[in-house]
Coordinates of C-alpha atoms in Angstrom, one line a residue:
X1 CA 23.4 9.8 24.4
X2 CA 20.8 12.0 22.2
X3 CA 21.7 15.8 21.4
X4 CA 19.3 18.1 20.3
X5 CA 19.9 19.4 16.7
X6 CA 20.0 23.4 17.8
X7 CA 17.5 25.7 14.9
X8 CA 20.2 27.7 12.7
X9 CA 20.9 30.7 14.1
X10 CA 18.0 33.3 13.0
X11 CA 19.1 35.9 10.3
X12 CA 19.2 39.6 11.1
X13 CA 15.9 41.5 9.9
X14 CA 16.5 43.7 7.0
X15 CA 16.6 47.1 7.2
X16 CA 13.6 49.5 6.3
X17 CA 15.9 51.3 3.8
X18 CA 17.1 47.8 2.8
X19 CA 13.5 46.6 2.6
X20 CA 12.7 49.7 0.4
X21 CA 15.5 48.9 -2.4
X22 CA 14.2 45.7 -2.6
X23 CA 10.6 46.4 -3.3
X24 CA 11.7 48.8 -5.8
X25 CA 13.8 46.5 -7.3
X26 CA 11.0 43.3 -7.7
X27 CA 8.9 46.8 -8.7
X28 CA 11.2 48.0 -11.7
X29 CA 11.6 44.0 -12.7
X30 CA 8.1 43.6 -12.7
X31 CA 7.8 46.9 -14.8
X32 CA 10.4 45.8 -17.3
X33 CA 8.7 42.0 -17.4
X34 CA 5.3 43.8 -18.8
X35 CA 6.9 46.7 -20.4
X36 CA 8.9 43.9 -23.0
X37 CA 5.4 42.6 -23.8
X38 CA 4.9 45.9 -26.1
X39 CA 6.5 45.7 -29.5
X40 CA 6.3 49.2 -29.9
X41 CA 7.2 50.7 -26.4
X42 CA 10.4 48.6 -27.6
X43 CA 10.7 49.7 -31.0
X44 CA 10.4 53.5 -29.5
X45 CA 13.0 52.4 -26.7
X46 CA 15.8 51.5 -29.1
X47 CA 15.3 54.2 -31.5
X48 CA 15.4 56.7 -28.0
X49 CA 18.6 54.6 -27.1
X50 CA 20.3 55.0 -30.6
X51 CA 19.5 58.5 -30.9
X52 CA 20.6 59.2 -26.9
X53 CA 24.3 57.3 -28.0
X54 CA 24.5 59.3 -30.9
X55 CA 23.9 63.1 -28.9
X56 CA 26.4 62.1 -25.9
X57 CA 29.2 60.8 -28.7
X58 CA 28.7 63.7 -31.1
X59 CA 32.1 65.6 -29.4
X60 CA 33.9 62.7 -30.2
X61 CA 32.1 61.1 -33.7
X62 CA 31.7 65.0 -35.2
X63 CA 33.5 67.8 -32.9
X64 CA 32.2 70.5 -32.4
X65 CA 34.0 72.8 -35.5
X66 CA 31.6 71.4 -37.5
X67 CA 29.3 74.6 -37.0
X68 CA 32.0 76.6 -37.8
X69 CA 31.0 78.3 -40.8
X70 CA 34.7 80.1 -42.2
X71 CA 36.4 76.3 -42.2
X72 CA 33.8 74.8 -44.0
X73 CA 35.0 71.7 -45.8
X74 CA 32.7 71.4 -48.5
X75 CA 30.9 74.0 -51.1
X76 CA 28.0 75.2 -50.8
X77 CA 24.4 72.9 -51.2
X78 CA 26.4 70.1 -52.6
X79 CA 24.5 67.3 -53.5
X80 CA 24.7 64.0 -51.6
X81 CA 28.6 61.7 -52.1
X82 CA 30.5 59.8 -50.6
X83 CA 32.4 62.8 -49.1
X84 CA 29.4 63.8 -47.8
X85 CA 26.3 61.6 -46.9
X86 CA 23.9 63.8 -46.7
X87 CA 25.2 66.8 -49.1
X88 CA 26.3 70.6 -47.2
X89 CA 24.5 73.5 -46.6
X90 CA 24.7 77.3 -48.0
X91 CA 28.2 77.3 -46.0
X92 CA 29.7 74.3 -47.1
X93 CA 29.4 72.4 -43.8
X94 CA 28.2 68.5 -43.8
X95 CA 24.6 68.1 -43.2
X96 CA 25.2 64.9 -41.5
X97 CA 27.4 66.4 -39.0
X98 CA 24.9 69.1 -38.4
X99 CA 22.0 66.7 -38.1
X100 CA 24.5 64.8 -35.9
X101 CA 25.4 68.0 -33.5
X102 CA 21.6 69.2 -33.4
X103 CA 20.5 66.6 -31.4
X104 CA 22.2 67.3 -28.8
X105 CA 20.4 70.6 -28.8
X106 CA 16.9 69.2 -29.6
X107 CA 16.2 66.5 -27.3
X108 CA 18.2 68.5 -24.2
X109 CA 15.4 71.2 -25.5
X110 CA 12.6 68.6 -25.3
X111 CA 13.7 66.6 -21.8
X112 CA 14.1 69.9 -20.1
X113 CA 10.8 71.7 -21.4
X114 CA 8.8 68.8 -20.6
X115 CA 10.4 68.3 -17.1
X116 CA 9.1 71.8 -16.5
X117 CA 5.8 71.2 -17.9
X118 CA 5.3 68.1 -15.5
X119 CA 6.9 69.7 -12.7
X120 CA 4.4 73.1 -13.2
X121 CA 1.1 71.0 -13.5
X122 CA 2.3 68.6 -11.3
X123 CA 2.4 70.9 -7.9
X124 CA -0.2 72.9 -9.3
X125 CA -2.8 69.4 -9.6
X126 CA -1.6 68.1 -6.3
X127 CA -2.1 71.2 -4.6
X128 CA -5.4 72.0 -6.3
X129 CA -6.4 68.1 -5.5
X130 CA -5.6 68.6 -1.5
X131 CA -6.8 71.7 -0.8
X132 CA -9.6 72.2 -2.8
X133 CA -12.1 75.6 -1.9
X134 CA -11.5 78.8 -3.0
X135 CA -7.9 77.9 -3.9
X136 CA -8.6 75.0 -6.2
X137 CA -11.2 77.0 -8.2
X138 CA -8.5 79.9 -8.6
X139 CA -6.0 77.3 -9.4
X140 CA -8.6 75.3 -12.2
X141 CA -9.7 78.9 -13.8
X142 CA -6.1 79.0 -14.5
X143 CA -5.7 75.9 -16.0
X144 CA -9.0 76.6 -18.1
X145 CA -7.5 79.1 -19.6
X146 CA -4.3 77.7 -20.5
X147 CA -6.0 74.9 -22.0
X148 CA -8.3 77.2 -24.3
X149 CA -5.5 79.5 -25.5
X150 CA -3.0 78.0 -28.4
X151 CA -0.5 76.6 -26.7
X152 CA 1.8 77.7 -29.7
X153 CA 0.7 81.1 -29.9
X154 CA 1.6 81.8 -26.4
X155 CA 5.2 80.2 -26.9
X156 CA 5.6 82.5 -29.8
X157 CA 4.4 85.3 -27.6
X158 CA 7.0 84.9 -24.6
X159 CA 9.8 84.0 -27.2
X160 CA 9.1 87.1 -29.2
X161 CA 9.7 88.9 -25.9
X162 CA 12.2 87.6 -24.2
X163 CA 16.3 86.5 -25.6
X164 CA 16.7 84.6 -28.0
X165 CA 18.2 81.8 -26.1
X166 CA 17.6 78.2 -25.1
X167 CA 16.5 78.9 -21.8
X168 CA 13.9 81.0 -23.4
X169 CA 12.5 78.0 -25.3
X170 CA 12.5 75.7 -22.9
X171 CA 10.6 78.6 -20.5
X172 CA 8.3 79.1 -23.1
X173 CA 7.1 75.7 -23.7
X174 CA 7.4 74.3 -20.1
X175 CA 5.0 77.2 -18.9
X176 CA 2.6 76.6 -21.8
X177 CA 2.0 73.0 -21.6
X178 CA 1.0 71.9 -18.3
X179 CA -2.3 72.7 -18.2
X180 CA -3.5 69.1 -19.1
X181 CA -0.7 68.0 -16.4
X182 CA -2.4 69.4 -13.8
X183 CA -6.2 68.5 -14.7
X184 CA -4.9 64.4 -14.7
X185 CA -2.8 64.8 -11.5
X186 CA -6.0 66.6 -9.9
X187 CA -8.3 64.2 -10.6
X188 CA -5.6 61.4 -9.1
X189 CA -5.4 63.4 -6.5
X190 CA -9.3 63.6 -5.3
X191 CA -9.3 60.0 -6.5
X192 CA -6.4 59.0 -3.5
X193 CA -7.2 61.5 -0.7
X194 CA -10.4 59.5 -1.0
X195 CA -9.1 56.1 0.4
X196 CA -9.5 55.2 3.7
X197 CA -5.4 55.7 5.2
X198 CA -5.3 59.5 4.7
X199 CA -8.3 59.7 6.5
X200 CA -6.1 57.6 9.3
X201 CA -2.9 59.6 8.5
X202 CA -5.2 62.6 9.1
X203 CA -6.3 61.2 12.3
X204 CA -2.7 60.6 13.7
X205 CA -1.7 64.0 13.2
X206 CA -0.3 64.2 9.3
X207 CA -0.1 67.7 8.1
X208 CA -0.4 68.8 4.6
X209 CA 3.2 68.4 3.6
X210 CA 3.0 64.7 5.1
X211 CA -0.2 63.9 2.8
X212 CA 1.0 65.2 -0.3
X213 CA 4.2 64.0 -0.1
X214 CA 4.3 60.6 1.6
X215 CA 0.7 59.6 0.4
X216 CA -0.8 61.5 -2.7
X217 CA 3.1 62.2 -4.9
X218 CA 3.9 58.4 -4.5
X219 CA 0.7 57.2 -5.7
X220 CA 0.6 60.1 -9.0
X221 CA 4.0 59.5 -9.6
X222 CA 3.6 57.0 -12.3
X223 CA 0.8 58.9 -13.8
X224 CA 3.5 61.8 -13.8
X225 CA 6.4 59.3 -15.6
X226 CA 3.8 59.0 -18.3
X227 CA 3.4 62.2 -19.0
X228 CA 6.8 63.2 -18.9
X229 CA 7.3 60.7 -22.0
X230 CA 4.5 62.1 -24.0
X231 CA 5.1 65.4 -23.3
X232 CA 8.7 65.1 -24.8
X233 CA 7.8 64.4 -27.8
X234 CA 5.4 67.3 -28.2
X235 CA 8.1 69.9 -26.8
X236 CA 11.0 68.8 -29.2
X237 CA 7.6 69.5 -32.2
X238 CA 7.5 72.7 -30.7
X239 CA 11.2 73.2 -30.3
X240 CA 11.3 73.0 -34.0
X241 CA 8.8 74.9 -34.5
X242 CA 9.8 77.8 -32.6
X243 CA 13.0 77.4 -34.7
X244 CA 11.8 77.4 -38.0
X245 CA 10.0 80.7 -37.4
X246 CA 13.4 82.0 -36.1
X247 CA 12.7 82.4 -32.8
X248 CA 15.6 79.7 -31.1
X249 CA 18.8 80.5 -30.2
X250 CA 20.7 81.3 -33.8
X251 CA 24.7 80.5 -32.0
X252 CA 23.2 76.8 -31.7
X253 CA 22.5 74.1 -34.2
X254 CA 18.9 72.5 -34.2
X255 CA 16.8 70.0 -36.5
X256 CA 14.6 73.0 -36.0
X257 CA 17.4 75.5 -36.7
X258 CA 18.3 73.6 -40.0
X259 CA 15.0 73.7 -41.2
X260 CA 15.0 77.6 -40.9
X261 CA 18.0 77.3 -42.5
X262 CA 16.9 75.4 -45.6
X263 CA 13.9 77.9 -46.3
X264 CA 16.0 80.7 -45.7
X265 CA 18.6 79.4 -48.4
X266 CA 15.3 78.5 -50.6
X267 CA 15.8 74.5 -50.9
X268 CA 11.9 74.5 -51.2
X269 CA 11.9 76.1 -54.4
X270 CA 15.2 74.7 -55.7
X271 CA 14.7 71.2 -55.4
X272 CA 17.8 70.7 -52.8
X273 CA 15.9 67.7 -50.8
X274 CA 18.9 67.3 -48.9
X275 CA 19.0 70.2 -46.6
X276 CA 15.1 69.4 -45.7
X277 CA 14.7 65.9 -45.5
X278 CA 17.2 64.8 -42.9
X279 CA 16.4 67.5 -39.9
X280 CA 12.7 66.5 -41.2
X281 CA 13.0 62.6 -40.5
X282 CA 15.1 62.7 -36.9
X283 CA 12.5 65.1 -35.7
X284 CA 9.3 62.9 -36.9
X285 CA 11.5 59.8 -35.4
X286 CA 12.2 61.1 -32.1
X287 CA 8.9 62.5 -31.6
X288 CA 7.1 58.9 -32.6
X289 CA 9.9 57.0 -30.5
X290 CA 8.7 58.9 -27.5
X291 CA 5.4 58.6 -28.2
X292 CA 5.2 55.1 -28.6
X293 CA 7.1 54.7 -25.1
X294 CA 4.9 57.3 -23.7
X295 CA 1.4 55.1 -24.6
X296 CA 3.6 51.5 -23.3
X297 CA 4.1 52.8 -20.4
X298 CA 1.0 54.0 -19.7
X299 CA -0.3 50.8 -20.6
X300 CA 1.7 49.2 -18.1
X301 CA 1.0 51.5 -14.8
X302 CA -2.4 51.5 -16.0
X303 CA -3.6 48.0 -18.0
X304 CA -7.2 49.6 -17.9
X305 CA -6.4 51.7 -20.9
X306 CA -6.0 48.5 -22.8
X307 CA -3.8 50.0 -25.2
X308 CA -2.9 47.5 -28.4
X309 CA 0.1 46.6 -28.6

């Protein structure tokens, strides 16, 4: 007597939410695989991780009395020892703490501002990109003249008017440097509501809000992620920048703020290296880290670039 082997019994179809994770799982693998290929998107990586490890730990590594300026442990613009690493300010307090603390400040400053930034020219292209006409040439004029006016003279401008106050600076630069944003998420956009399925989605009854954001935000998305990281690193530059000419917040300690700080106590001209250098080298770190993990990743959502590596 024969019996028929029965088929195992079939397994249960996954999910389309389940079906989703996975893609974007084999998707962020697959970015990480050709991301690890760039010796300098890696290089930039660490130094971003190093740096993020030492803002989130600075309440526990450095406390936050170390701005206090009346329980200053040191005297004031001591030189370097091995009391303190990197000498003290006109106050007394450790320049390493402060470098330590305002970092915190500066790169929450520079994520935030650029978020804006990429958020602003973000809507602004995708809208401009869909609905072309009158609106988009409205929209474009804008943008022109964004992009021909300083970018750090207007900064200066709405931060000479407004509080002095973090949320200032991060207004001022997030409204002042999207205009090239927009123009590269434009032109992604013409370049997707050009394909053959929106003209189907069109067809089957997709409205705007459908287009733009099931069709044309997915698809500029990682053009957006790249500019995020290259835009970081220009908003912490302008961060300090604004803070040198005394325009931050002065209750907060920045690289920028120190800086100030330094010329205002006239370091330049006395020779105390100390007060400049440090604030000086984390900024120019920073901004290269994010740089260099701005251009990798562009490299790797878009290999036509054929960036070195």
């Amino acid at each position: 007597m024969t019996t028929e082997a029965t088929p195992p019994p079939q397994a249960a179809k996954a999910s389309p939410r389940a079906l989703a994770r996975q893609r974007r799982r084999h998707s962020a693998a697959r970015f990480w695989k050709q991301y690890r290929t760039h010796r300098a998107g890696l290089f930039g990586l660490t130094a971003l991780v190093l740096f993020a490890l030492i803002a989130l730990t600075a309440p526990l590594t450095i406390g936050s009395d170390v701005q206090s300026v009346t329980d200053a442990p040191g005297g004031p613009l001591e030189s370097p020892s091995a009391e303190f690493p990197l000498g003290t300010d006109q106050f007394g307090r450790s320049l390493l703490g402060l470098v330590v603390w305002g970092s915190r400040v500066s790169l929450l400053v520079g994520l935030l501002a650029a978020v804006l930034s990429v958020a602003i020219g973000a809507l602004i292209g995708i809208t401009a990109g869909h609905f072309r006409g009158w609106y988009a040439t409205v929209l474009m004029r804008i943008t022109d003249w964004f992009l021909v006016m300083p970018t750090l003279v207007l900064a200066i401008a709405l931060a000479t008017v407004m509080s002095r106050s973090l949320s200032t600076i991060i207004l001022a630069i997030g409204v002042t440097t999207w205009p090239t944003t927009a123009r590269l998420v434009r032109a992604q956009t013409l370049a997707v509501e050009s394909r053959p399925y929106i003209e189907r989605a069109k067809a089957l009854g997709g409205g705007h809000g459908h287009i733009m954001s099931r069709h044309v935000l997915p698809n500029v998305m990682p053009l957006v992620l790249a500019q995020t990281t290259l835009i970081i690193s220009s908003a912490i530059l302008a961060e300090a920048t604004l803070a040198f000419l005394g325009l931050g917040d002065p209750t907060v300690v920045s690289w920028g703020g120190l800086l100030q700080d330094a010329r205002e106590a006239g370091a330049v001209s006395s020779g105390k290296w100390w007060y400049l250098v440090p604030p000086g080298i984390a900024i120019a770190v920073v901004a290269l880290a994010f740089t260099l993990c701005g251009r990798a990743v562009e490299s790797v959502l878009n290999p036509r670039l054929g960036v070195a590596r």
